[in-house]
Amino acid sequence: MSKIKLNYAICQYTPDPLRAETINVGMVFHYWDNKDAFSEFRRIRNRSRLASFDDEYDKEYIDMMFDSFSYDFDYNLIHRFENVMVDEFKGIKDDNFLYSKTKYYVNEFSFTNIRSIYTTSKDVNEDINDLQSTYLYYDKAKNERISTDKVRKLVSKHIIKYGLSKKLKEPKVSDMFNNKIFDFEYDDTYIKAFSLDYKRQSDLHKNIKILLHDLHQNQEILSNKNLKMIIDKSYSDDNKYIEIINNSIDNKSFHLEIEPLNEYLEEITSKGLS
């Protein structure tokens, strides 16, 4: 099955340039192959977080901008078969299509640099949905957000799609029941997927206790190693749990770095498994 290059960019909203604070409000996706072409803007549906982020939130203005993005990026059946608005999408089979259409947005609404992953016609829709779940995390209902298994799966897929799987080794560090503590290992680095989202807080507390116990039990083995704990979201909302983990670990023995999933995927994209 032939590979498809899926290009995407994140749409960010900056209500006040002086504060320079941004929030992800949408994503654009683009790919083309010999049979078809695809371009689409996906907007956030949950506006409550956006409204609390911007104290001058203007729903009508936001709706107008989102409709404008859909007009600019949604290459749909009408464009494909009825030859409508041909000029808007004449570059749809050009790898620079997204760049040519996003580079002019630089003020309140802007787009990140274009990123890419390789996928297949079978997997492309799932990969688009996974990327949307990662970067528009808070748009999903809490019980639909990313679990630990999903974090692990997304990291694994990203490693494979960038041809980095040869660097991985089978993690050797185990708990008392011989279960693997880490999900991936390469060089002197161990990677652990972890979700902070649980329906019951008691489940989160239990899993943090298990994690800390396992790390302490293997402190000698992990001496001078790099540990990366990849969590499902930006940890600004869960600082107390991050602090509990950090304060419970003797970082003189090993280096622990806690990274949100979206930032780690960016790290893999730009630097590989560094």
PDB file of C-alpha atoms in Angstrom:
ATOM      1  CA  MET A   1       0.000   0.000   0.000  1.00  0.00           C
ATOM      2  CA  SER A   2       1.499   3.328  -1.081  1.00  0.00           C
ATOM      3  CA  LYS A   3       2.371   5.998   1.452  1.00  0.00           C
ATOM      4  CA  ILE A   4       0.458   9.281   1.673  1.00  0.00           C
ATOM      5  CA  LYS A   5       2.058  12.426   3.055  1.00  0.00           C
ATOM      6  CA  LEU A   6      -0.448  14.030   5.427  1.00  0.00           C
ATOM      7  CA  ASN A   7       0.288  17.715   6.009  1.00  0.00           C
ATOM      8  CA  TYR A   8      -1.296  19.612   8.873  1.00  0.00           C
ATOM      9  CA  ALA A   9      -1.069  22.852  10.816  1.00  0.00           C
ATOM     10  CA  ILE A  10      -2.645  24.086  14.053  1.00  0.00           C
ATOM     11  CA  CYS A  11      -4.756  27.225  14.047  1.00  0.00           C
ATOM     12  CA  GLN A  12      -4.026  29.367  17.104  1.00  0.00           C
ATOM     13  CA  TYR A  13      -5.892  32.355  18.512  1.00  0.00           C
ATOM     14  CA  THR A  14      -4.032  35.222  20.211  1.00  0.00           C
ATOM     15  CA  PRO A  15      -6.577  37.754  21.524  1.00  0.00           C
ATOM     16  CA  ASP A  16      -3.939  40.148  22.874  1.00  0.00           C
ATOM     17  CA  PRO A  17      -0.561  40.416  21.068  1.00  0.00           C
ATOM     18  CA  LEU A  18       0.969  42.064  24.150  1.00  0.00           C
ATOM     19  CA  ARG A  19       0.203  39.007  26.305  1.00  0.00           C
ATOM     20  CA  ALA A  20       1.311  36.700  23.488  1.00  0.00           C
ATOM     21  CA  GLU A  21      -0.798  33.869  24.924  1.00  0.00           C
ATOM     22  CA  THR A  22      -2.328  31.475  22.425  1.00  0.00           C
ATOM     23  CA  ILE A  23      -4.961  28.763  22.426  1.00  0.00           C
ATOM     24  CA  ASN A  24      -5.458  26.044  19.808  1.00  0.00           C
ATOM     25  CA  VAL A  25      -8.811  26.605  18.079  1.00  0.00           C
ATOM     26  CA  GLY A  26      -8.595  24.424  14.990  1.00  0.00           C
ATOM     27  CA  MET A  27      -6.502  22.402  12.577  1.00  0.00           C
ATOM     28  CA  VAL A  28      -6.099  22.182   8.809  1.00  0.00           C
ATOM     29  CA  PHE A  29      -5.258  18.951   7.021  1.00  0.00           C
ATOM     30  CA  HIS A  30      -4.145  18.301   3.451  1.00  0.00           C
ATOM     31  CA  TYR A  31      -3.037  15.332   1.388  1.00  0.00           C
ATOM     32  CA  TRP A  32      -3.227  14.158  -2.177  1.00  0.00           C
ATOM     33  CA  ASP A  33      -2.424  11.013  -4.107  1.00  0.00           C
ATOM     34  CA  ASN A  34      -3.053   9.762  -7.624  1.00  0.00           C
ATOM     35  CA  LYS A  35      -6.728   9.109  -6.934  1.00  0.00           C
ATOM     36  CA  ASP A  36      -7.872  11.938  -4.727  1.00  0.00           C
ATOM     37  CA  ALA A  37      -7.110  15.168  -2.889  1.00  0.00           C
ATOM     38  CA  PHE A  38      -8.235  16.289   0.547  1.00  0.00           C
ATOM     39  CA  SER A  39      -8.168  19.574   2.449  1.00  0.00           C
ATOM     40  CA  GLU A  40     -10.239  20.477   5.502  1.00  0.00           C
ATOM     41  CA  PHE A  41     -10.410  22.879   8.430  1.00  0.00           C
ATOM     42  CA  ARG A  42     -11.591  21.368  11.711  1.00  0.00           C
ATOM     43  CA  ARG A  43     -12.751  23.816  14.357  1.00  0.00           C
ATOM     44  CA  ILE A  44     -13.216  23.401  18.082  1.00  0.00           C
ATOM     45  CA  ARG A  45     -16.818  22.822  19.129  1.00  0.00           C
ATOM     46  CA  ASN A  46     -16.432  23.449  22.839  1.00  0.00           C
ATOM     47  CA  ARG A  47     -16.275  27.245  23.148  1.00  0.00           C
ATOM     48  CA  SER A  48     -16.364  27.528  26.943  1.00  0.00           C
ATOM     49  CA  ARG A  49     -12.573  27.238  27.259  1.00  0.00           C
ATOM     50  CA  LEU A  50     -12.098  29.813  24.498  1.00  0.00           C
ATOM     51  CA  ALA A  51     -14.561  32.200  26.161  1.00  0.00           C
ATOM     52  CA  SER A  52     -12.738  31.941  29.487  1.00  0.00           C
ATOM     53  CA  PHE A  53      -9.399  32.486  27.732  1.00  0.00           C
ATOM     54  CA  ASP A  54     -10.551  35.731  26.086  1.00  0.00           C
ATOM     55  CA  ASP A  55     -12.375  38.195  28.364  1.00  0.00           C
ATOM     56  CA  GLU A  56     -13.643  40.027  25.241  1.00  0.00           C
ATOM     57  CA  TYR A  57     -14.846  36.880  23.535  1.00  0.00           C
ATOM     58  CA  ASP A  58     -17.040  37.714  20.536  1.00  0.00           C
ATOM     59  CA  LYS A  59     -18.979  34.672  19.367  1.00  0.00           C
ATOM     60  CA  GLU A  60     -20.142  36.240  16.100  1.00  0.00           C
ATOM     61  CA  TYR A  61     -16.603  37.239  15.146  1.00  0.00           C
ATOM     62  CA  ILE A  62     -15.214  33.795  15.971  1.00  0.00           C
ATOM     63  CA  ASP A  63     -17.997  32.127  13.968  1.00  0.00           C
ATOM     64  CA  MET A  64     -17.259  34.414  11.024  1.00  0.00           C
ATOM     65  CA  MET A  65     -13.541  33.542  11.117  1.00  0.00           C
ATOM     66  CA  PHE A  66     -14.230  29.821  11.387  1.00  0.00           C
ATOM     67  CA  ASP A  67     -16.609  30.007   8.414  1.00  0.00           C
ATOM     68  CA  SER A  68     -13.899  31.869   6.508  1.00  0.00           C
ATOM     69  CA  PHE A  69     -11.379  29.108   7.236  1.00  0.00           C
ATOM     70  CA  SER A  70     -13.869  26.491   6.046  1.00  0.00           C
ATOM     71  CA  TYR A  71     -14.358  28.486   2.847  1.00  0.00           C
ATOM     72  CA  ASP A  72     -10.584  28.663   2.319  1.00  0.00           C
ATOM     73  CA  PHE A  73      -9.645  25.091   3.193  1.00  0.00           C
ATOM     74  CA  ASP A  74     -12.597  22.720   2.750  1.00  0.00           C
ATOM     75  CA  TYR A  75     -12.050  20.970  -0.556  1.00  0.00           C
ATOM     76  CA  ASN A  76     -15.310  19.089  -0.874  1.00  0.00           C
ATOM     77  CA  LEU A  77     -17.427  17.269  -3.427  1.00  0.00           C
ATOM     78  CA  ILE A  78     -18.591  20.494  -5.064  1.00  0.00           C
ATOM     79  CA  HIS A  79     -15.022  21.549  -5.782  1.00  0.00           C
ATOM     80  CA  ARG A  80     -14.108  18.086  -7.005  1.00  0.00           C
ATOM     81  CA  PHE A  81     -16.930  17.426  -9.413  1.00  0.00           C
ATOM     82  CA  GLU A  82     -18.610  20.706 -10.322  1.00  0.00           C
ATOM     83  CA  ASN A  83     -15.467  22.773 -10.922  1.00  0.00           C
ATOM     84  CA  VAL A  84     -16.621  25.535  -8.555  1.00  0.00           C
ATOM     85  CA  MET A  85     -14.065  28.011  -7.134  1.00  0.00           C
ATOM     86  CA  VAL A  86     -11.281  26.376  -9.153  1.00  0.00           C
ATOM     87  CA  ASP A  87      -8.816  29.176  -8.409  1.00  0.00           C
ATOM     88  CA  GLU A  88      -9.136  28.657  -4.649  1.00  0.00           C
ATOM     89  CA  PHE A  89      -7.905  25.082  -4.983  1.00  0.00           C
ATOM     90  CA  LYS A  90      -5.765  25.050  -8.094  1.00  0.00           C
ATOM     91  CA  GLY A  91      -2.773  24.070  -5.965  1.00  0.00           C
ATOM     92  CA  ILE A  92      -4.555  21.220  -4.188  1.00  0.00           C
ATOM     93  CA  LYS A  93      -2.044  18.710  -5.613  1.00  0.00           C
ATOM     94  CA  ASP A  94       0.948  20.793  -4.585  1.00  0.00           C
ATOM     95  CA  ASP A  95       2.872  19.871  -1.440  1.00  0.00           C
ATOM     96  CA  ASN A  96       3.026  23.594  -0.527  1.00  0.00           C
ATOM     97  CA  PHE A  97      -0.749  24.007  -0.701  1.00  0.00           C
ATOM     98  CA  LEU A  98      -1.246  24.548   3.044  1.00  0.00           C
ATOM     99  CA  TYR A  99       1.729  26.879   3.341  1.00  0.00           C
ATOM    100  CA  SER A 100       0.465  29.041   0.475  1.00  0.00           C
ATOM    101  CA  LYS A 101      -2.910  29.443   2.206  1.00  0.00           C
ATOM    102  CA  THR A 102      -1.819  29.799   5.839  1.00  0.00           C
ATOM    103  CA  LYS A 103       1.178  32.147   5.524  1.00  0.00           C
ATOM    104  CA  TYR A 104      -0.989  35.274   5.381  1.00  0.00           C
ATOM    105  CA  TYR A 105      -2.563  34.729   8.805  1.00  0.00           C
ATOM    106  CA  VAL A 106      -0.299  36.457  11.300  1.00  0.00           C
ATOM    107  CA  ASN A 107      -2.413  38.500  13.728  1.00  0.00           C
ATOM    108  CA  GLU A 108      -5.164  37.257  16.063  1.00  0.00           C
ATOM    109  CA  PHE A 109      -5.418  34.033  14.086  1.00  0.00           C
ATOM    110  CA  SER A 110      -2.281  32.324  12.890  1.00  0.00           C
ATOM    111  CA  PHE A 111      -1.133  28.871  11.871  1.00  0.00           C
ATOM    112  CA  THR A 112       1.889  26.936  13.050  1.00  0.00           C
ATOM    113  CA  ASN A 113       4.514  25.733  10.613  1.00  0.00           C
ATOM    114  CA  ILE A 114       3.317  22.898   8.425  1.00  0.00           C
ATOM    115  CA  ARG A 115       4.015  19.468   9.924  1.00  0.00           C
ATOM    116  CA  SER A 116       3.759  16.111   8.165  1.00  0.00           C
ATOM    117  CA  ILE A 117       3.424  12.421   8.856  1.00  0.00           C
ATOM    118  CA  TYR A 118       3.280   9.517   6.425  1.00  0.00           C
ATOM    119  CA  THR A 119       0.185   7.360   6.403  1.00  0.00           C
ATOM    120  CA  THR A 120      -1.861   5.168   4.053  1.00  0.00           C
ATOM    121  CA  SER A 121      -5.284   5.449   2.467  1.00  0.00           C
ATOM    122  CA  LYS A 122      -6.490   2.881   5.008  1.00  0.00           C
ATOM    123  CA  ASP A 123      -5.173   4.778   8.045  1.00  0.00           C
ATOM    124  CA  VAL A 124      -5.439   8.418   7.000  1.00  0.00           C
ATOM    125  CA  ASN A 125      -8.836   9.127   8.577  1.00  0.00           C
ATOM    126  CA  GLU A 126      -7.817   7.529  11.866  1.00  0.00           C
ATOM    127  CA  ASP A 127      -4.550   9.493  11.848  1.00  0.00           C
ATOM    128  CA  ILE A 128      -6.415  12.765  11.244  1.00  0.00           C
ATOM    129  CA  ASN A 129      -8.746  12.004  14.153  1.00  0.00           C
ATOM    130  CA  ASP A 130      -5.792  11.092  16.384  1.00  0.00           C
ATOM    131  CA  LEU A 131      -3.986  14.338  15.587  1.00  0.00           C
ATOM    132  CA  GLN A 132      -7.175  16.293  16.218  1.00  0.00           C
ATOM    133  CA  SER A 133      -7.593  14.541  19.596  1.00  0.00           C
ATOM    134  CA  THR A 134      -4.001  15.429  20.495  1.00  0.00           C
ATOM    135  CA  TYR A 135      -3.925  19.108  19.580  1.00  0.00           C
ATOM    136  CA  LEU A 136      -7.582  19.978  20.265  1.00  0.00           C
ATOM    137  CA  TYR A 137      -7.556  17.959  23.462  1.00  0.00           C
ATOM    138  CA  TYR A 138     -10.109  19.973  25.426  1.00  0.00           C
ATOM    139  CA  ASP A 139     -12.684  19.814  22.640  1.00  0.00           C
ATOM    140  CA  LYS A 140     -13.656  16.287  23.610  1.00  0.00           C
ATOM    141  CA  ALA A 141     -15.948  15.300  26.436  1.00  0.00           C
ATOM    142  CA  LYS A 142     -13.914  14.219  29.443  1.00  0.00           C
ATOM    143  CA  ASN A 143     -14.859  10.556  29.083  1.00  0.00           C
ATOM    144  CA  GLU A 144     -13.713  10.647  25.431  1.00  0.00           C
ATOM    145  CA  ARG A 145     -10.257  12.081  26.051  1.00  0.00           C
ATOM    146  CA  ILE A 146      -6.979  10.273  25.613  1.00  0.00           C
ATOM    147  CA  SER A 147      -6.303   7.309  27.884  1.00  0.00           C
ATOM    148  CA  THR A 148      -2.862   5.960  28.782  1.00  0.00           C
ATOM    149  CA  ASP A 149      -3.270   3.300  26.081  1.00  0.00           C
ATOM    150  CA  LYS A 150      -4.080   6.010  23.536  1.00  0.00           C
ATOM    151  CA  VAL A 151      -1.021   8.075  24.542  1.00  0.00           C
ATOM    152  CA  ARG A 152       1.128   4.960  24.097  1.00  0.00           C
ATOM    153  CA  LYS A 153      -0.444   4.198  20.717  1.00  0.00           C
ATOM    154  CA  LEU A 154       0.049   7.752  19.396  1.00  0.00           C
ATOM    155  CA  VAL A 155       3.705   7.854  20.450  1.00  0.00           C
ATOM    156  CA  SER A 156       4.278   4.446  18.856  1.00  0.00           C
ATOM    157  CA  LYS A 157       2.588   5.445  15.595  1.00  0.00           C
ATOM    158  CA  HIS A 158       4.638   8.644  15.408  1.00  0.00           C
ATOM    159  CA  ILE A 159       7.894   6.760  15.983  1.00  0.00           C
ATOM    160  CA  ILE A 160       7.003   4.231  13.279  1.00  0.00           C
ATOM    161  CA  LYS A 161       5.811   6.831  10.762  1.00  0.00           C
ATOM    162  CA  TYR A 162       9.103   8.735  11.069  1.00  0.00           C
ATOM    163  CA  GLY A 163      11.130   5.558  10.568  1.00  0.00           C
ATOM    164  CA  LEU A 164      12.622   5.617  14.064  1.00  0.00           C
ATOM    165  CA  SER A 165      11.513   2.226  15.343  1.00  0.00           C
ATOM    166  CA  LYS A 166      14.956   0.681  14.692  1.00  0.00           C
ATOM    167  CA  LYS A 167      16.337   2.775  17.563  1.00  0.00           C
ATOM    168  CA  LEU A 168      13.979   1.169  20.070  1.00  0.00           C
ATOM    169  CA  LYS A 169      14.915  -1.655  22.425  1.00  0.00           C
ATOM    170  CA  GLU A 170      12.690  -3.885  24.530  1.00  0.00           C
ATOM    171  CA  PRO A 171      12.392  -2.164  27.939  1.00  0.00           C
ATOM    172  CA  LYS A 172      14.061  -4.359  30.561  1.00  0.00           C
ATOM    173  CA  VAL A 173      12.937  -2.654  33.765  1.00  0.00           C
ATOM    174  CA  SER A 174      10.080  -4.569  35.404  1.00  0.00           C
ATOM    175  CA  ASP A 175       7.972  -4.431  38.554  1.00  0.00           C
ATOM    176  CA  MET A 176       7.759  -7.189  41.184  1.00  0.00           C
ATOM    177  CA  PHE A 177       5.331  -9.124  38.991  1.00  0.00           C
ATOM    178  CA  ASN A 178       7.669  -8.952  35.973  1.00  0.00           C
ATOM    179  CA  ASN A 179       5.448  -6.445  34.150  1.00  0.00           C
ATOM    180  CA  LYS A 180       7.258  -3.825  32.080  1.00  0.00           C
ATOM    181  CA  ILE A 181       7.292  -0.402  33.739  1.00  0.00           C
ATOM    182  CA  PHE A 182       8.189   1.556  30.610  1.00  0.00           C
ATOM    183  CA  ASP A 183       6.693   1.498  27.132  1.00  0.00           C
ATOM    184  CA  PHE A 184       9.796   2.292  25.069  1.00  0.00           C
ATOM    185  CA  GLU A 185      13.561   2.354  25.518  1.00  0.00           C
ATOM    186  CA  TYR A 186      16.361   3.773  23.372  1.00  0.00           C
ATOM    187  CA  ASP A 187      19.961   4.681  24.201  1.00  0.00           C
ATOM    188  CA  ASP A 188      19.854   5.737  27.894  1.00  0.00           C
ATOM    189  CA  THR A 189      16.240   6.913  27.732  1.00  0.00           C
ATOM    190  CA  TYR A 190      13.041   5.268  28.976  1.00  0.00           C
ATOM    191  CA  ILE A 191       9.589   6.466  27.913  1.00  0.00           C
ATOM    192  CA  LYS A 192       6.436   6.056  30.005  1.00  0.00           C
ATOM    193  CA  ALA A 193       2.956   6.930  28.708  1.00  0.00           C
ATOM    194  CA  PHE A 194       0.618   8.233  31.393  1.00  0.00           C
ATOM    195  CA  SER A 195      -2.843   9.812  31.505  1.00  0.00           C
ATOM    196  CA  LEU A 196      -4.010  12.260  34.167  1.00  0.00           C
ATOM    197  CA  ASP A 197      -7.642  11.913  33.125  1.00  0.00           C
ATOM    198  CA  TYR A 198      -9.674   9.445  35.162  1.00  0.00           C
ATOM    199  CA  LYS A 199     -13.379   9.371  35.908  1.00  0.00           C
ATOM    200  CA  ARG A 200     -12.519   8.656  39.526  1.00  0.00           C
ATOM    201  CA  GLN A 201      -9.749  10.582  41.261  1.00  0.00           C
ATOM    202  CA  SER A 202      -9.006   7.547  43.403  1.00  0.00           C
ATOM    203  CA  ASP A 203      -7.912   5.647  40.248  1.00  0.00           C
ATOM    204  CA  LEU A 204      -5.476   8.430  39.366  1.00  0.00           C
ATOM    205  CA  HIS A 205      -4.082   8.453  42.918  1.00  0.00           C
ATOM    206  CA  LYS A 206      -3.617   4.669  42.799  1.00  0.00           C
ATOM    207  CA  ASN A 207      -1.763   4.788  39.486  1.00  0.00           C
ATOM    208  CA  ILE A 208       0.534   7.577  40.687  1.00  0.00           C
ATOM    209  CA  LYS A 209       1.354   5.514  43.806  1.00  0.00           C
ATOM    210  CA  ILE A 210       2.151   2.475  41.638  1.00  0.00           C
ATOM    211  CA  LEU A 211       4.366   4.551  39.346  1.00  0.00           C
ATOM    212  CA  LEU A 212       6.311   6.089  42.233  1.00  0.00           C
ATOM    213  CA  HIS A 213       6.740   2.719  43.931  1.00  0.00           C
ATOM    214  CA  ASP A 214       8.065   1.124  40.732  1.00  0.00           C
ATOM    215  CA  LEU A 215      10.544   3.956  40.169  1.00  0.00           C
ATOM    216  CA  HIS A 216      11.842   3.765  43.735  1.00  0.00           C
ATOM    217  CA  GLN A 217      12.173  -0.013  43.547  1.00  0.00           C
ATOM    218  CA  ASN A 218      14.330   0.322  40.411  1.00  0.00           C
ATOM    219  CA  GLN A 219      16.324   3.354  41.467  1.00  0.00           C
ATOM    220  CA  GLU A 220      19.663   1.573  41.167  1.00  0.00           C
ATOM    221  CA  ILE A 221      18.942   0.234  37.662  1.00  0.00           C
ATOM    222  CA  LEU A 222      17.722   3.650  36.520  1.00  0.00           C
ATOM    223  CA  SER A 223      20.778   5.440  37.881  1.00  0.00           C
ATOM    224  CA  ASN A 224      22.012   8.096  35.407  1.00  0.00           C
ATOM    225  CA  LYS A 225      19.203   7.281  32.953  1.00  0.00           C
ATOM    226  CA  ASN A 226      16.814   9.725  31.292  1.00  0.00           C
ATOM    227  CA  LEU A 227      13.132   9.133  31.992  1.00  0.00           C
ATOM    228  CA  LYS A 228      10.450  10.743  29.855  1.00  0.00           C
ATOM    229  CA  MET A 229       6.906  10.628  31.160  1.00  0.00           C
ATOM    230  CA  ILE A 230       4.513  11.543  28.339  1.00  0.00           C
ATOM    231  CA  ILE A 231       1.170  12.779  29.629  1.00  0.00           C
ATOM    232  CA  ASP A 232      -2.059  13.282  27.751  1.00  0.00           C
ATOM    233  CA  LYS A 233      -2.358  17.065  28.017  1.00  0.00           C
ATOM    234  CA  SER A 234      -0.688  20.279  29.020  1.00  0.00           C
ATOM    235  CA  TYR A 235      -0.040  19.945  32.731  1.00  0.00           C
ATOM    236  CA  SER A 236      -0.965  23.522  33.670  1.00  0.00           C
ATOM    237  CA  ASP A 237      -4.347  22.220  34.883  1.00  0.00           C
ATOM    238  CA  ASP A 238      -2.853  19.396  36.929  1.00  0.00           C
ATOM    239  CA  ASN A 239       0.181  21.013  38.479  1.00  0.00           C
ATOM    240  CA  LYS A 240      -0.494  19.457  41.872  1.00  0.00           C
ATOM    241  CA  TYR A 241      -0.106  15.931  40.487  1.00  0.00           C
ATOM    242  CA  ILE A 242       3.021  16.833  38.552  1.00  0.00           C
ATOM    243  CA  GLU A 243       4.466  18.386  41.694  1.00  0.00           C
ATOM    244  CA  ILE A 244       3.624  15.269  43.715  1.00  0.00           C
ATOM    245  CA  ILE A 245       5.495  13.108  41.214  1.00  0.00           C
ATOM    246  CA  ASN A 246       8.483  15.454  40.969  1.00  0.00           C
ATOM    247  CA  ASN A 247       8.741  15.986  44.726  1.00  0.00           C
ATOM    248  CA  SER A 248       8.571  12.255  45.427  1.00  0.00           C
ATOM    249  CA  ILE A 249      11.542  11.409  43.234  1.00  0.00           C
ATOM    250  CA  ASP A 250      15.211  11.856  43.950  1.00  0.00           C
ATOM    251  CA  ASN A 251      16.278  13.416  40.656  1.00  0.00           C
ATOM    252  CA  LYS A 252      19.915  13.043  41.667  1.00  0.00           C
ATOM    253  CA  SER A 253      19.600   9.369  40.792  1.00  0.00           C
ATOM    254  CA  PHE A 254      18.012   9.839  37.386  1.00  0.00           C
ATOM    255  CA  HIS A 255      16.625  12.637  35.274  1.00  0.00           C
ATOM    256  CA  LEU A 256      12.829  12.716  34.975  1.00  0.00           C
ATOM    257  CA  GLU A 257      11.193  14.932  32.364  1.00  0.00           C
ATOM    258  CA  ILE A 258       7.406  15.232  32.139  1.00  0.00           C
ATOM    259  CA  GLU A 259       6.156  16.313  28.714  1.00  0.00           C
ATOM    260  CA  PRO A 260       2.667  16.819  27.261  1.00  0.00           C
ATOM    261  CA  LEU A 261       1.907  14.472  24.363  1.00  0.00           C
ATOM    262  CA  ASN A 262       1.609  17.198  21.730  1.00  0.00           C
ATOM    263  CA  GLU A 263       5.014  18.658  22.671  1.00  0.00           C
ATOM    264  CA  TYR A 264       6.684  15.261  22.571  1.00  0.00           C
ATOM    265  CA  LEU A 265       5.232  14.495  19.143  1.00  0.00           C
ATOM    266  CA  GLU A 266       6.662  17.828  17.992  1.00  0.00           C
ATOM    267  CA  GLU A 267      10.020  16.832  19.447  1.00  0.00           C
ATOM    268  CA  ILE A 268       9.978  13.558  17.502  1.00  0.00           C
ATOM    269  CA  THR A 269       8.991  15.437  14.329  1.00  0.00           C
ATOM    270  CA  SER A 270      11.808  17.970  14.556  1.00  0.00           C
ATOM    271  CA  LYS A 271      14.604  16.086  16.337  1.00  0.00           C
ATOM    272  CA  GLY A 272      13.772  12.406  16.160  1.00  0.00           C
ATOM    273  CA  LEU A 273      14.513  10.295  19.239  1.00  0.00           C
ATOM    274  CA  SER A 274      17.121  12.611  20.743  1.00  0.00           C
TER     275      SER A 274
END
